[in-house]
């Protein structure tokens, strides 16, 4: 577990450096710093897999998680490029949303194939219903949240049920395992942080006056804590 700890520590240092410059403005250098911060959680996951080996079932789950993290890395870069190159903000925004959407679906696939216990369909049905309901709530509370999705309303509608799905599925399976499965419990906590981060990002992207330094810091801090926790949860699979 030494190398995952080292890469997590280095990642937190890179996050602090990135945010120091990010609150001063966007530039190609902030995108570079952000990409290295994101590379850190990839390193944590790969080191966890290399150190533990795991059996066939766990190795398959690790592959899903690492692929989901890779989509996150790409999304981090493309969404930051929308600030660095505002003239191309629309395609970068769509690209970022799409890869995060795919990343969450990959996380869902990993959770279901690894932790679902046959004969308990409600642990699948309830998360699906929660995700669908969340999508409806997001679209109906646009004015209440003081945001305007405009031309991005379609991608928001597609992304919103997926972003909560990892919390719904990991929470559902955590209950199924009576909160006694450490990697699953850590993933569930991470998914809540991820959701919190995206709720802040919702205001940053589509609201007015919500791109303050405090918003940037809280958004990125909660997001990276989530991704690093998801990666680090792989260290506990063999325990």
Short mmCIF file of C-alpha atoms in Angstrom, two decimals:
data_model
loop_
_atom_site.label_atom_id
_atom_site.label_comp_id
_atom_site.label_asym_id
_atom_site.label_seq_id
_atom_site.Cartn_x
_atom_site.Cartn_y
_atom_site.Cartn_z
CA UNK A 1 0.00 0.00 0.00
CA UNK A 2 3.07 2.27 0.14
CA UNK A 3 3.00 3.44 -3.48
CA UNK A 4 -0.74 4.29 -3.49
CA UNK A 5 -0.14 6.38 -0.35
CA UNK A 6 2.83 8.14 -1.97
CA UNK A 7 0.91 8.92 -5.16
CA UNK A 8 -2.08 10.13 -3.15
CA UNK A 9 0.17 12.48 -1.15
CA UNK A 10 1.81 13.77 -4.34
CA UNK A 11 -1.63 14.21 -5.88
CA UNK A 12 -2.79 16.36 -2.99
CA UNK A 13 0.33 18.52 -3.37
CA UNK A 14 -0.36 18.89 -7.11
CA UNK A 15 -3.97 19.76 -6.31
CA UNK A 16 -2.87 22.56 -4.00
CA UNK A 17 -0.47 23.92 -6.63
CA UNK A 18 -3.10 23.68 -9.36
CA UNK A 19 -5.72 25.49 -7.29
CA UNK A 20 -3.26 28.20 -6.31
CA UNK A 21 -2.87 29.15 -9.96
CA UNK A 22 -6.44 28.26 -11.03
CA UNK A 23 -8.06 30.86 -8.76
CA UNK A 24 -5.85 33.48 -10.40
CA UNK A 25 -7.12 32.57 -13.84
CA UNK A 26 -7.05 29.91 -16.54
CA UNK A 27 -4.08 29.25 -18.78
CA UNK A 28 -2.44 26.34 -20.59
CA UNK A 29 -0.30 25.87 -17.47
CA UNK A 30 -3.34 25.33 -15.23
CA UNK A 31 -4.57 22.67 -17.65
CA UNK A 32 -1.17 20.97 -17.49
CA UNK A 33 -1.18 21.08 -13.69
CA UNK A 34 -4.71 19.70 -13.60
CA UNK A 35 -3.79 16.84 -15.92
CA UNK A 36 -0.91 15.82 -13.62
CA UNK A 37 -3.21 16.01 -10.62
CA UNK A 38 -5.60 13.65 -12.39
CA UNK A 39 -2.78 11.38 -13.50
CA UNK A 40 -2.12 10.78 -9.81
CA UNK A 41 -5.37 8.91 -9.20
CA UNK A 42 -4.62 6.72 -12.21
CA UNK A 43 -1.25 5.88 -10.64
CA UNK A 44 -2.91 5.03 -7.31
CA UNK A 45 -5.28 2.57 -8.98
CA UNK A 46 -2.62 0.92 -11.13
CA UNK A 47 -0.26 0.56 -8.13
CA UNK A 48 -3.07 -0.99 -6.08
CA UNK A 49 -3.69 -3.54 -8.82
CA UNK A 50 0.02 -4.28 -9.28
CA UNK A 51 0.63 -4.67 -5.55
CA UNK A 52 -2.30 -6.96 -4.82
CA UNK A 53 -2.74 -8.91 -8.02
CA UNK A 54 -6.26 -10.04 -7.08
CA UNK A 55 -8.24 -12.94 -8.45
CA UNK A 56 -10.14 -12.98 -11.71
CA UNK A 57 -13.26 -11.33 -10.30
CA UNK A 58 -11.41 -8.50 -8.55
CA UNK A 59 -9.11 -7.95 -11.52
CA UNK A 60 -12.16 -7.46 -13.74
CA UNK A 61 -13.61 -4.96 -11.26
CA UNK A 62 -10.25 -3.11 -11.16
CA UNK A 63 -10.32 -2.88 -14.95
CA UNK A 64 -13.74 -1.18 -14.79
CA UNK A 65 -12.54 1.26 -12.13
CA UNK A 66 -9.32 2.11 -13.95
CA UNK A 67 -11.25 2.69 -17.18
CA UNK A 68 -13.67 4.94 -15.30
CA UNK A 69 -10.73 6.90 -13.88
CA UNK A 70 -9.27 7.23 -17.38
CA UNK A 71 -12.51 8.78 -18.60
CA UNK A 72 -12.27 11.13 -15.62
CA UNK A 73 -8.74 12.12 -16.60
CA UNK A 74 -9.88 12.95 -20.14
CA UNK A 75 -12.87 14.86 -18.81
CA UNK A 76 -10.68 16.91 -16.49
CA UNK A 77 -8.51 18.01 -19.40
CA UNK A 78 -11.32 18.77 -21.85
CA UNK A 79 -13.45 20.67 -19.36
CA UNK A 80 -10.48 22.78 -18.34
CA UNK A 81 -9.72 23.54 -21.98
CA UNK A 82 -13.14 25.20 -22.22
CA UNK A 83 -11.78 27.92 -19.94
CA UNK A 84 -8.37 28.09 -21.59
CA UNK A 85 -9.92 28.30 -25.08
CA UNK A 86 -13.38 29.86 -24.58
CA UNK A 87 -13.84 30.21 -28.35
CA UNK A 88 -14.12 26.40 -28.44
CA UNK A 89 -15.98 26.10 -25.15
CA UNK A 90 -19.04 24.34 -26.55
CA UNK A 91 -17.29 21.26 -28.05
CA UNK A 92 -15.00 20.96 -25.03
CA UNK A 93 -18.00 21.10 -22.69
CA UNK A 94 -19.84 18.42 -24.64
CA UNK A 95 -16.72 16.27 -24.77
CA UNK A 96 -16.17 16.62 -21.02
CA UNK A 97 -19.77 15.76 -20.19
CA UNK A 98 -19.74 12.74 -22.49
CA UNK A 99 -16.58 11.15 -21.12
CA UNK A 100 -17.73 11.64 -17.54
CA UNK A 101 -21.07 10.10 -18.51
CA UNK A 102 -19.26 7.08 -19.96
CA UNK A 103 -17.00 6.97 -16.91
CA UNK A 104 -19.94 6.77 -14.53
CA UNK A 105 -21.55 4.05 -16.61
CA UNK A 106 -18.30 2.09 -16.41
CA UNK A 107 -18.25 2.55 -12.63
CA UNK A 108 -21.85 1.29 -12.52
CA UNK A 109 -20.95 -1.75 -14.60
CA UNK A 110 -18.05 -2.54 -12.28
CA UNK A 111 -20.18 -2.18 -9.15
CA UNK A 112 -22.96 -4.36 -10.52
CA UNK A 113 -20.72 -7.14 -11.84
CA UNK A 114 -18.65 -7.25 -8.65
CA UNK A 115 -21.07 -6.61 -5.80
CA UNK A 116 -24.58 -7.53 -6.94
CA UNK A 117 -25.91 -10.71 -5.34
CA UNK A 118 -28.29 -12.71 -7.51
CA UNK A 119 -31.80 -12.99 -6.18
CA UNK A 120 -31.94 -9.42 -4.87
CA UNK A 121 -33.34 -7.40 -7.82
CA UNK A 122 -34.54 -4.51 -5.66
CA UNK A 123 -30.92 -3.53 -5.05
CA UNK A 124 -30.79 -2.79 -8.80
CA UNK A 125 -34.31 -1.47 -9.32
CA UNK A 126 -34.25 1.11 -6.51
CA UNK A 127 -31.00 2.80 -7.67
CA UNK A 128 -32.40 3.00 -11.22
CA UNK A 129 -35.58 4.66 -9.94
CA UNK A 130 -33.58 7.08 -7.78
CA UNK A 131 -31.42 8.04 -10.76
CA UNK A 132 -34.45 8.65 -12.98
CA UNK A 133 -36.15 10.74 -10.29
CA UNK A 134 -32.99 12.83 -9.83
CA UNK A 135 -32.98 13.65 -13.55
CA UNK A 136 -36.56 14.92 -13.33
CA UNK A 137 -35.76 17.01 -10.24
CA UNK A 138 -32.72 18.60 -11.88
CA UNK A 139 -34.68 19.61 -14.98
CA UNK A 140 -37.69 20.92 -13.04
CA UNK A 141 -35.67 23.00 -10.55
CA UNK A 142 -33.67 25.01 -13.07
CA UNK A 143 -35.21 28.29 -11.89
CA UNK A 144 -35.02 27.31 -8.21
CA UNK A 145 -31.27 26.62 -8.54
CA UNK A 146 -30.90 29.86 -10.53
CA UNK A 147 -29.19 28.16 -13.46
CA UNK A 148 -29.84 28.23 -17.20
CA UNK A 149 -28.86 25.13 -19.17
CA UNK A 150 -29.77 26.56 -22.57
CA UNK A 151 -28.26 24.53 -25.42
CA UNK A 152 -26.76 22.12 -22.86
CA UNK A 153 -30.13 21.01 -21.46
CA UNK A 154 -30.01 17.78 -23.46
CA UNK A 155 -26.61 16.70 -22.21
CA UNK A 156 -27.53 17.73 -18.66
CA UNK A 157 -30.65 15.55 -18.91
CA UNK A 158 -28.51 12.62 -20.05
CA UNK A 159 -25.76 13.18 -17.49
CA UNK A 160 -27.77 13.95 -14.33
CA UNK A 161 -29.23 10.44 -13.77
CA UNK A 162 -25.82 8.91 -14.42
CA UNK A 163 -23.95 11.13 -11.97
CA UNK A 164 -26.15 10.04 -9.08
CA UNK A 165 -26.25 6.42 -10.22
CA UNK A 166 -22.86 5.56 -8.71
CA UNK A 167 -24.05 6.85 -5.34
CA UNK A 168 -27.32 4.98 -5.71
CA UNK A 169 -25.71 1.69 -6.71
CA UNK A 170 -22.77 1.80 -4.29
CA UNK A 171 -25.10 2.84 -1.45
CA UNK A 172 -27.56 0.10 -2.35
CA UNK A 173 -24.86 -2.56 -2.39
CA UNK A 174 -23.31 -1.17 0.80
CA UNK A 175 -26.66 -1.77 2.48
CA UNK A 176 -26.79 -5.24 0.94
CA UNK A 177 -23.41 -6.00 2.52
CA UNK A 178 -24.47 -4.32 5.81
CA UNK A 179 -21.67 -1.75 5.39
CA UNK A 180 -19.06 -4.42 6.10
CA UNK A 181 -17.30 -4.31 2.72
CA UNK A 182 -14.53 -1.70 3.02
CA UNK A 183 -13.86 -1.08 -0.71
CA UNK A 184 -17.59 -0.65 -1.30
CA UNK A 185 -18.03 1.63 1.71
CA UNK A 186 -15.10 3.80 0.58
CA UNK A 187 -16.55 3.95 -2.93
CA UNK A 188 -19.92 5.04 -1.53
CA UNK A 189 -18.35 7.89 0.44
CA UNK A 190 -16.36 8.90 -2.63
CA UNK A 191 -19.51 8.92 -4.76
CA UNK A 192 -21.18 11.36 -2.35
CA UNK A 193 -18.19 13.68 -2.68
CA UNK A 194 -18.42 13.32 -6.47
CA UNK A 195 -22.10 14.26 -6.42
CA UNK A 196 -21.42 17.24 -4.15
CA UNK A 197 -18.68 18.40 -6.51
CA UNK A 198 -20.99 18.19 -9.52
CA UNK A 199 -23.73 20.13 -7.74
CA UNK A 200 -21.26 22.97 -7.21
CA UNK A 201 -20.07 22.64 -10.81
CA UNK A 202 -23.67 22.95 -11.94
CA UNK A 203 -23.78 26.46 -10.54
CA UNK A 204 -20.28 27.30 -11.80
CA UNK A 205 -21.12 26.35 -15.38
CA UNK A 206 -24.74 27.40 -15.67
CA UNK A 207 -25.31 30.01 -12.96
CA UNK A 208 -24.25 33.62 -12.51
CA UNK A 209 -21.72 34.73 -9.90
CA UNK A 210 -20.95 31.17 -8.84
CA UNK A 211 -17.41 30.96 -10.14
CA UNK A 212 -15.83 32.52 -7.05
CA UNK A 213 -12.49 31.27 -5.65
CA UNK A 214 -14.34 29.44 -2.86
CA UNK A 215 -16.51 27.66 -5.46
CA UNK A 216 -13.44 26.64 -7.46
CA UNK A 217 -11.60 25.35 -4.39
CA UNK A 218 -14.53 23.40 -2.92
CA UNK A 219 -15.47 21.96 -6.31
CA UNK A 220 -11.98 20.70 -7.15
CA UNK A 221 -11.18 19.55 -3.63
CA UNK A 222 -14.33 17.43 -3.30
CA UNK A 223 -13.90 16.08 -6.84
CA UNK A 224 -10.29 14.99 -6.40
CA UNK A 225 -10.95 13.54 -2.96
CA UNK A 226 -13.67 11.46 -4.65
CA UNK A 227 -11.51 10.19 -7.49
CA UNK A 228 -8.51 9.44 -5.27
CA UNK A 229 -10.78 7.63 -2.80
CA UNK A 230 -12.27 5.52 -5.60
CA UNK A 231 -8.77 4.63 -6.77
CA UNK A 232 -7.56 3.97 -3.22
CA UNK A 233 -10.55 1.73 -2.49
CA UNK A 234 -8.90 -0.91 -4.69
CA UNK A 235 -6.23 -1.34 -2.02
CA UNK A 236 -8.84 -2.92 0.26
CA UNK A 237 -10.21 -5.53 -2.16
CA UNK A 238 -8.04 -8.33 -0.80
CA UNK A 239 -8.77 -7.46 2.82
#
